[in-house]
PDB file of C-alpha atoms in Angstrom:
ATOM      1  CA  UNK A   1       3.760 -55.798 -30.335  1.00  0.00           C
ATOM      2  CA  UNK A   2       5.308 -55.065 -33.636  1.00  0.00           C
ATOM      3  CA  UNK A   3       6.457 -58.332 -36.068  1.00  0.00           C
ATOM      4  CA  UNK A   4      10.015 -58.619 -36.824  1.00  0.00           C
ATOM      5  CA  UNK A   5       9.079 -57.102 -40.565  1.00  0.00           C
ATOM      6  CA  UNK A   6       8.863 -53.758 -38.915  1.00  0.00           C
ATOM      7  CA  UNK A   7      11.192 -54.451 -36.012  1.00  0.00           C
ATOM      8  CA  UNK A   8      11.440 -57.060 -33.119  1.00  0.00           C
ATOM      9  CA  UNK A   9       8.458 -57.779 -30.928  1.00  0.00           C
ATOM     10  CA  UNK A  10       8.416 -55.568 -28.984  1.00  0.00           C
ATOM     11  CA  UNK A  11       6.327 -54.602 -25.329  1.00  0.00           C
ATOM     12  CA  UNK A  12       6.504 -50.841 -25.589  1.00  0.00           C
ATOM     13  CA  UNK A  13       3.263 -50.722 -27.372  1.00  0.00           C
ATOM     14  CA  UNK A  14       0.748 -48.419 -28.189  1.00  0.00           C
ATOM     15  CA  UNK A  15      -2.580 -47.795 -26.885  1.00  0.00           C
ATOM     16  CA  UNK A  16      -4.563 -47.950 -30.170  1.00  0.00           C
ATOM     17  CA  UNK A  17      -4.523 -50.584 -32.729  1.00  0.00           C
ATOM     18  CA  UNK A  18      -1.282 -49.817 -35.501  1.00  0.00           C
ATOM     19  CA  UNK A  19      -1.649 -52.661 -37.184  1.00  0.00           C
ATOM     20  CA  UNK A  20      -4.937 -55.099 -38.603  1.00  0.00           C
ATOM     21  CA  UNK A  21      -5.431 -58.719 -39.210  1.00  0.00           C
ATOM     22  CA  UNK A  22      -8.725 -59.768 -40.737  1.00  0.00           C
ATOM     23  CA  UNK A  23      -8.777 -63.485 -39.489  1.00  0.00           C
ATOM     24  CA  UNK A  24     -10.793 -66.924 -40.471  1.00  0.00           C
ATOM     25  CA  UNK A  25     -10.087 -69.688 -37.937  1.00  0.00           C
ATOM     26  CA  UNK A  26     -10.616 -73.152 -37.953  1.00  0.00           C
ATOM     27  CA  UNK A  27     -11.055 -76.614 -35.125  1.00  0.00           C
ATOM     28  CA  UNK A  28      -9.310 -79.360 -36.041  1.00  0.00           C
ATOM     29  CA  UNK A  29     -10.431 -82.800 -34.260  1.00  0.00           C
ATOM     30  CA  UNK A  30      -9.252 -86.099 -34.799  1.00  0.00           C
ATOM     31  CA  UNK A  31     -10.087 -89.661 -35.211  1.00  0.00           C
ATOM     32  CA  UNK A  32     -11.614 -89.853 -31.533  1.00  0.00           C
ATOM     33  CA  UNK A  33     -13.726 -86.817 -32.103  1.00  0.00           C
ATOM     34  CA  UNK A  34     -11.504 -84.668 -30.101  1.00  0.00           C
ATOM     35  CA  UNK A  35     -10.372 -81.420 -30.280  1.00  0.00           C
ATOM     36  CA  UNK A  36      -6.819 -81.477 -31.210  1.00  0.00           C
ATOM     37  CA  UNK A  37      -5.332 -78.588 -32.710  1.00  0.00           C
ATOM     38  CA  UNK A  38      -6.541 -74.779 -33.713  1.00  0.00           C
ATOM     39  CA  UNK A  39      -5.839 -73.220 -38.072  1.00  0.00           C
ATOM     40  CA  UNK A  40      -5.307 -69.466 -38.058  1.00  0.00           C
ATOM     41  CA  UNK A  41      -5.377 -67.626 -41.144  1.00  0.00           C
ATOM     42  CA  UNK A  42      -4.247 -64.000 -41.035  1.00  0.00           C
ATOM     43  CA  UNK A  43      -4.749 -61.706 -43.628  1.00  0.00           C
ATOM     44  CA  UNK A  44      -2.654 -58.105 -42.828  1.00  0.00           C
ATOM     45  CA  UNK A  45      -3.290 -55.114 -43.753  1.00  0.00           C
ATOM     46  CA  UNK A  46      -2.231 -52.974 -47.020  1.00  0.00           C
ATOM     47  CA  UNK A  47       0.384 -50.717 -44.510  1.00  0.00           C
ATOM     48  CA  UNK A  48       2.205 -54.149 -43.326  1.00  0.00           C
ATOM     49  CA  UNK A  49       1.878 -55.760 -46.695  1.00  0.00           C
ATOM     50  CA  UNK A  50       3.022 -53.145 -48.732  1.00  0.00           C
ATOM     51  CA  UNK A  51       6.551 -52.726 -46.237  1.00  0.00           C
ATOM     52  CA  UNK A  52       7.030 -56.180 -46.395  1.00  0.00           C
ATOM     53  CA  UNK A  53       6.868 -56.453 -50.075  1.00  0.00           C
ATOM     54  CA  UNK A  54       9.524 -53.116 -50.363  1.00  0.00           C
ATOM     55  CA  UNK A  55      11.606 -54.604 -47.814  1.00  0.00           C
ATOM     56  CA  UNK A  56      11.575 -57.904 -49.785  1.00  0.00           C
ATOM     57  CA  UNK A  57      12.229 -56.228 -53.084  1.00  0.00           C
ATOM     58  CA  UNK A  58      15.119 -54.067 -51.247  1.00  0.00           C
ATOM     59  CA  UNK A  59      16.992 -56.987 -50.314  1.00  0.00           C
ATOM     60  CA  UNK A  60      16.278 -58.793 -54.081  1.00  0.00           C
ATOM     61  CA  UNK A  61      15.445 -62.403 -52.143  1.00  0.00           C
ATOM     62  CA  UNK A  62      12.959 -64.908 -54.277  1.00  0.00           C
ATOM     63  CA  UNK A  63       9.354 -63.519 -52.718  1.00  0.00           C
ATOM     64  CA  UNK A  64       8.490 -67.234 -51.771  1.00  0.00           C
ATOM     65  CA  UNK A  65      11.831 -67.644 -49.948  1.00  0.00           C
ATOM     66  CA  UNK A  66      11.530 -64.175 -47.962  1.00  0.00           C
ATOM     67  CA  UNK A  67       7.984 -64.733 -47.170  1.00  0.00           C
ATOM     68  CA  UNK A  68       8.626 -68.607 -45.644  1.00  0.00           C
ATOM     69  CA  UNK A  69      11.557 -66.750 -43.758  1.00  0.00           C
ATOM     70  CA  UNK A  70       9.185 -64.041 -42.220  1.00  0.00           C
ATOM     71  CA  UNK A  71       6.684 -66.033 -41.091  1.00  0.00           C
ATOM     72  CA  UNK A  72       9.454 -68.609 -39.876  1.00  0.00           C
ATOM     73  CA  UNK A  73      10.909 -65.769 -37.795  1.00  0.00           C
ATOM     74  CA  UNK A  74       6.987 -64.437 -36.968  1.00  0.00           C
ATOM     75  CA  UNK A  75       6.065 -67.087 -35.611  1.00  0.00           C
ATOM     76  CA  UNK A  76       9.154 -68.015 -33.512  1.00  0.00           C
ATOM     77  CA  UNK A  77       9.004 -64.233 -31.807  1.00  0.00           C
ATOM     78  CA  UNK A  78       5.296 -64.978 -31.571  1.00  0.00           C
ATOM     79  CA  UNK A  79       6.109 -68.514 -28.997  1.00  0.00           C
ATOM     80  CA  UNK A  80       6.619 -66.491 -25.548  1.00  0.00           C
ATOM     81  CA  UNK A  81       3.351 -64.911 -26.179  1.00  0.00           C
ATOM     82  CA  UNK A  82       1.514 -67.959 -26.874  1.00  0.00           C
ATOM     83  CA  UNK A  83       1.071 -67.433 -30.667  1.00  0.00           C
ATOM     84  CA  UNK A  84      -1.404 -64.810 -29.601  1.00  0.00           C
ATOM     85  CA  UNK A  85      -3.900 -67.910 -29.418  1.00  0.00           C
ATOM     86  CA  UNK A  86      -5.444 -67.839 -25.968  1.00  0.00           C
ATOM     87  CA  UNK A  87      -6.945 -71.765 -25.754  1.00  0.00           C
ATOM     88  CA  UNK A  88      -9.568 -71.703 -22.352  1.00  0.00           C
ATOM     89  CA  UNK A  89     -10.339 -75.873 -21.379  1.00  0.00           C
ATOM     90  CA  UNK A  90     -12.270 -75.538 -18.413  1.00  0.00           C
ATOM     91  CA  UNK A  91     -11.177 -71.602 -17.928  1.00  0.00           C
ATOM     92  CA  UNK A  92      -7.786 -73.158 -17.366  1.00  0.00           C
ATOM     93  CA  UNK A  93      -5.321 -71.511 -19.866  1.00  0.00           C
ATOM     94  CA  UNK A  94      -3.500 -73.985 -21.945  1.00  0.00           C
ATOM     95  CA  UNK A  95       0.265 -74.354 -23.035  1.00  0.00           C
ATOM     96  CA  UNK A  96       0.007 -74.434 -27.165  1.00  0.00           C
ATOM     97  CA  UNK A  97       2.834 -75.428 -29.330  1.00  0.00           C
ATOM     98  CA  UNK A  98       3.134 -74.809 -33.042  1.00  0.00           C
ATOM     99  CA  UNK A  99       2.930 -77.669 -35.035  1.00  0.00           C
ATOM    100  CA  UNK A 100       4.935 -76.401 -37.854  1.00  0.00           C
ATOM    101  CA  UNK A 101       2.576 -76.274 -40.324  1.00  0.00           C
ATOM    102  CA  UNK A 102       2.624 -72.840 -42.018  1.00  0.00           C
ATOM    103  CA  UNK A 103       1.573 -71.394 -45.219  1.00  0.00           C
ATOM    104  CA  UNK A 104       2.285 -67.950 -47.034  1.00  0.00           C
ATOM    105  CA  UNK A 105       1.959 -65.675 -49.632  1.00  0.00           C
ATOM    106  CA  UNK A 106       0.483 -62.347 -51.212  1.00  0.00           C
ATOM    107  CA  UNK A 107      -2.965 -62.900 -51.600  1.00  0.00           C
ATOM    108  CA  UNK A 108      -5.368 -60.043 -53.271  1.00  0.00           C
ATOM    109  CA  UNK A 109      -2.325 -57.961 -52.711  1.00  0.00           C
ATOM    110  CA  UNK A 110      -2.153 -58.479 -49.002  1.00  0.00           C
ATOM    111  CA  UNK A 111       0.193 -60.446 -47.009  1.00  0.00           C
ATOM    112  CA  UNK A 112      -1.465 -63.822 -46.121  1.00  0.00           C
ATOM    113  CA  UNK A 113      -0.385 -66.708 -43.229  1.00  0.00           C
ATOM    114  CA  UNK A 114      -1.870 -69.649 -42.200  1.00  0.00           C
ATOM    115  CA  UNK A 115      -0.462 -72.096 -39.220  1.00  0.00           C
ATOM    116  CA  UNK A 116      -1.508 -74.499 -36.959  1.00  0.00           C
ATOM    117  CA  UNK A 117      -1.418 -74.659 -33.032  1.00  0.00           C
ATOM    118  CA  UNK A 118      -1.699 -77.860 -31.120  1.00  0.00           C
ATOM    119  CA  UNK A 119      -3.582 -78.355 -27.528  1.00  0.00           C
ATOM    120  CA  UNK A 120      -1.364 -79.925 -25.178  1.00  0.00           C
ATOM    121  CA  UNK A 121      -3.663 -83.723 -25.261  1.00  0.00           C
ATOM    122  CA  UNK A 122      -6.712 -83.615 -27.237  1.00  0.00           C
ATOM    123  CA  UNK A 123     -10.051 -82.611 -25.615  1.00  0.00           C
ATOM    124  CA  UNK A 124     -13.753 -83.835 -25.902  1.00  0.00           C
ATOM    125  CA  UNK A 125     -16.013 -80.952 -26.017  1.00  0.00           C
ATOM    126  CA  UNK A 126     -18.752 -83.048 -24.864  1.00  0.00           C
ATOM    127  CA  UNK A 127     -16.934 -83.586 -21.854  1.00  0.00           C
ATOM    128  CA  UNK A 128     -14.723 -80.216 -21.238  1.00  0.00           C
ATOM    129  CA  UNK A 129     -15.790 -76.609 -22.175  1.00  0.00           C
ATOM    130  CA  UNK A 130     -13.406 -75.353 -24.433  1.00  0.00           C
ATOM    131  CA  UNK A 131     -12.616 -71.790 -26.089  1.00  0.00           C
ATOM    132  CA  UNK A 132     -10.195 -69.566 -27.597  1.00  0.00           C
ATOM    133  CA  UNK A 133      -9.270 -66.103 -28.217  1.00  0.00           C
ATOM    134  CA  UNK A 134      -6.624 -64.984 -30.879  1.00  0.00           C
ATOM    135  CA  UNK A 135      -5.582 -61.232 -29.928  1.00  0.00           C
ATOM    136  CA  UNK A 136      -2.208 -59.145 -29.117  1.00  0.00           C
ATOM    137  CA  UNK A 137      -2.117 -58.910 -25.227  1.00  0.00           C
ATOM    138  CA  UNK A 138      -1.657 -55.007 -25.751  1.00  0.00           C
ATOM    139  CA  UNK A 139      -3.502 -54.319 -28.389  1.00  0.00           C
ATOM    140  CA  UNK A 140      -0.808 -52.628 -30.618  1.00  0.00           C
ATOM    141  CA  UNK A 141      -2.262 -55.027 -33.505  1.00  0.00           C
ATOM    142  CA  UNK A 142      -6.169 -55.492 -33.234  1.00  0.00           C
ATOM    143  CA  UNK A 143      -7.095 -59.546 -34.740  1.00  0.00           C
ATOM    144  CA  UNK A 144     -10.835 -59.936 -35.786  1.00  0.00           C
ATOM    145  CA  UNK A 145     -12.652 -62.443 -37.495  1.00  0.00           C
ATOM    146  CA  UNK A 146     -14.018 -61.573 -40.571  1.00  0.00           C
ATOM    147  CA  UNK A 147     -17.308 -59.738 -40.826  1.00  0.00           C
ATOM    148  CA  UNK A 148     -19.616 -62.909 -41.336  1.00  0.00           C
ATOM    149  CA  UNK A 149     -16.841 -64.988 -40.593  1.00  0.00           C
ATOM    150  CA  UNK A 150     -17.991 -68.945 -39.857  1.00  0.00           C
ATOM    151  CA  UNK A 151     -15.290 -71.343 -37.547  1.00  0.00           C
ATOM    152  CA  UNK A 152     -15.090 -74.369 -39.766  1.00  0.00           C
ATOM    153  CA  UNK A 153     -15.062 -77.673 -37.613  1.00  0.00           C
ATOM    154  CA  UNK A 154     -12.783 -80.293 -39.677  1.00  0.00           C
ATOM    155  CA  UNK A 155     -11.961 -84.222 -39.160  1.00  0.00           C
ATOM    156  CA  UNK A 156     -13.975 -86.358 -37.541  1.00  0.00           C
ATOM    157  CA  UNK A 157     -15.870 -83.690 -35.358  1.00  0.00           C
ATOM    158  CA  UNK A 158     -18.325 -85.139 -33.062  1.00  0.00           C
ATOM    159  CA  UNK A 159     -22.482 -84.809 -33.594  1.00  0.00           C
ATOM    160  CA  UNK A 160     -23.978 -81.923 -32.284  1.00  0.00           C
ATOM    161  CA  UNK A 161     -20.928 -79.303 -31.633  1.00  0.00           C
ATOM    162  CA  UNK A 162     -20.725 -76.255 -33.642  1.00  0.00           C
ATOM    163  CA  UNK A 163     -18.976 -73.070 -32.549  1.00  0.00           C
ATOM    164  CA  UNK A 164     -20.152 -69.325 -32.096  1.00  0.00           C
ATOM    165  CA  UNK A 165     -18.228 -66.335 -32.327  1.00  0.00           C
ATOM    166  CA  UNK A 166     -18.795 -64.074 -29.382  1.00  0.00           C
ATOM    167  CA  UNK A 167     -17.835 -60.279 -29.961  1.00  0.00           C
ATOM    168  CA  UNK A 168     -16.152 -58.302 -28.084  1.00  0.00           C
ATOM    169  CA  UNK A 169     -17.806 -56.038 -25.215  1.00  0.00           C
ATOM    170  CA  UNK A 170     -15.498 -53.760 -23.465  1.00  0.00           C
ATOM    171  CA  UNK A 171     -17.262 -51.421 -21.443  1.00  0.00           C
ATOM    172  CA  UNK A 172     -16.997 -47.485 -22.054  1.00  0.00           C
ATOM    173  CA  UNK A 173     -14.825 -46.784 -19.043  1.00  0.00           C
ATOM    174  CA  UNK A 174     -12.410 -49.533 -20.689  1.00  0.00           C
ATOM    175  CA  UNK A 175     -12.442 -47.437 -24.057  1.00  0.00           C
ATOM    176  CA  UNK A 176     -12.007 -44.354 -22.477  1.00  0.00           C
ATOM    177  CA  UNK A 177      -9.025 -45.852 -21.058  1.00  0.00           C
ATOM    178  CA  UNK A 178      -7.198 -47.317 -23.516  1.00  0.00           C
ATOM    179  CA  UNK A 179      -8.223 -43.340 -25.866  1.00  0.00           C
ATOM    180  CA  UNK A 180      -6.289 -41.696 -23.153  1.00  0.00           C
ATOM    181  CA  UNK A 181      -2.977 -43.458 -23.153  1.00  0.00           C
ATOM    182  CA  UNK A 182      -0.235 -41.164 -24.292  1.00  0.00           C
ATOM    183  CA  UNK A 183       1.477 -42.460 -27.721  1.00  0.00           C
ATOM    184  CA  UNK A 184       4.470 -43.536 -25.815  1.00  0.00           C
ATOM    185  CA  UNK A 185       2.586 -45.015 -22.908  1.00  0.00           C
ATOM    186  CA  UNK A 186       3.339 -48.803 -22.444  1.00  0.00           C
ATOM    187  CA  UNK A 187      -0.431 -50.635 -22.977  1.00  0.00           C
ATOM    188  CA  UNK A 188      -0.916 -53.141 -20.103  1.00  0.00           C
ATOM    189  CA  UNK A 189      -0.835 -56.608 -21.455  1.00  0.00           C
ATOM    190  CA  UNK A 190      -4.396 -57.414 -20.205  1.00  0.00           C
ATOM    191  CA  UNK A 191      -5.508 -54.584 -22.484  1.00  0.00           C
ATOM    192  CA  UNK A 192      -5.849 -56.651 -25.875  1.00  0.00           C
ATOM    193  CA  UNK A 193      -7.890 -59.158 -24.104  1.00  0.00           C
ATOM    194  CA  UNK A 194     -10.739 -56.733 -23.315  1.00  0.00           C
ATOM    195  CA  UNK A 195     -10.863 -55.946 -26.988  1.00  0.00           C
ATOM    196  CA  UNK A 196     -11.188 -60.128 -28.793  1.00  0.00           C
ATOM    197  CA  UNK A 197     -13.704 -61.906 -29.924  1.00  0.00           C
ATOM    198  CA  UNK A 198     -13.734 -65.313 -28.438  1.00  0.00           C
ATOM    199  CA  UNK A 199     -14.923 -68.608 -30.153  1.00  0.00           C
ATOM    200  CA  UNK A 200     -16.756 -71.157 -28.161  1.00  0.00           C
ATOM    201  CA  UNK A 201     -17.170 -74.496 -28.732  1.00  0.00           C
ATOM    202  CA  UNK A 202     -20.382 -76.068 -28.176  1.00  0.00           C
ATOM    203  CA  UNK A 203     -21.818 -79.517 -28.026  1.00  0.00           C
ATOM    204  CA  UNK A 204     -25.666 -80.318 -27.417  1.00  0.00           C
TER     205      UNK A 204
END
């Protein structure tokens, strides 16, 4: 899946990763001590960042005004596939909207965005399991959590939850796979989920 930066999203996607996002995430609850929304923050990498930036400078828009565009038009190619944020309630798949809360800019020379995706109703993790996953169903772009990376639980989160970041596992058969698709070979869109991390929510 390529951002609109490089071209439109797009499912004729590689096999191996082209693109990187390191990524911090946070849970937002609210005044009930439910879960009610998900922060991503993206950092890309130097390749995406430094196109974006020439592109930018190409067409001589404001930086500020082309970045708030890009992640605008990001973001509204990113709705069909869920925002790449995969929210689990009960191993039931949920239907997240964006809020519309978005931030960007260059940060330590690399493209930066932050937004916000809302759960459907709010959720009490000490009555529902709840998880999420934030990948690119065919792993053309490959979304990890920082190395030492802590989920930050914000608002009025209830006593005793804390969340754990559980790594990826895929087995060798499912690596071998995904080496031996040709270049042009479409990547099934179940492939980027054998590849994510997945943060759990837990509540004594």
């Amino acid at each position: 899946v390529l951002f609109c930066a490089v071209g439109p999203l797009s499912t004729e996607s590689r096999a191996h990763p082209h693109a990187w996002i390191d990524m911090s995430s946070s849970v937002t609850f609210d005044r009930q001590s439910r879960i009610r929304s998900i922060v991503v923050d993206w950092l890309f990498d130097d390749f995406y960042t430094a196109f974006v930036v020439e592109d930018i400078k190409r067409v001589g828009e404001p930086l500020d005004d082309a970045l708030a565009s890009l992640a605008k038009e990001n973001l509204s190619n990113l709705k069909e596939y869920g925002y790449f944020v995969d929210v689990q309630v009960d191993d039931q798949r949920q239907k997240v909207e964006f809020t519309g809360h978005f931030e960007t800019e260059i940060r330590d020379d690399r493209l930066w965005l932050r937004f916000e995706i809302a759960l459907p109703e709010p959720v009490d993790p000490h009555r529902q399991t709840v998880s999420y996953a934030v990948y690119d169903p065919t792993y053309y772009i490959e979304i990890l959590h920082l190395e030492g990376d802590v989920v930050t639980l914000r608002g009025e989160k209830p006593s005793g939850c804390f969340a754990s970041i559980v790594p990826a596992t895929p087995t060798g058969a499912t690596i071998a796979m995904a080496a031996a698709l040709d270049q042009n070979e479409k990547a099934p869109d179940t492939l980027g989920l054998l590849f994510a991390e997945t943060v759990e929510i837990l509540c004594d």
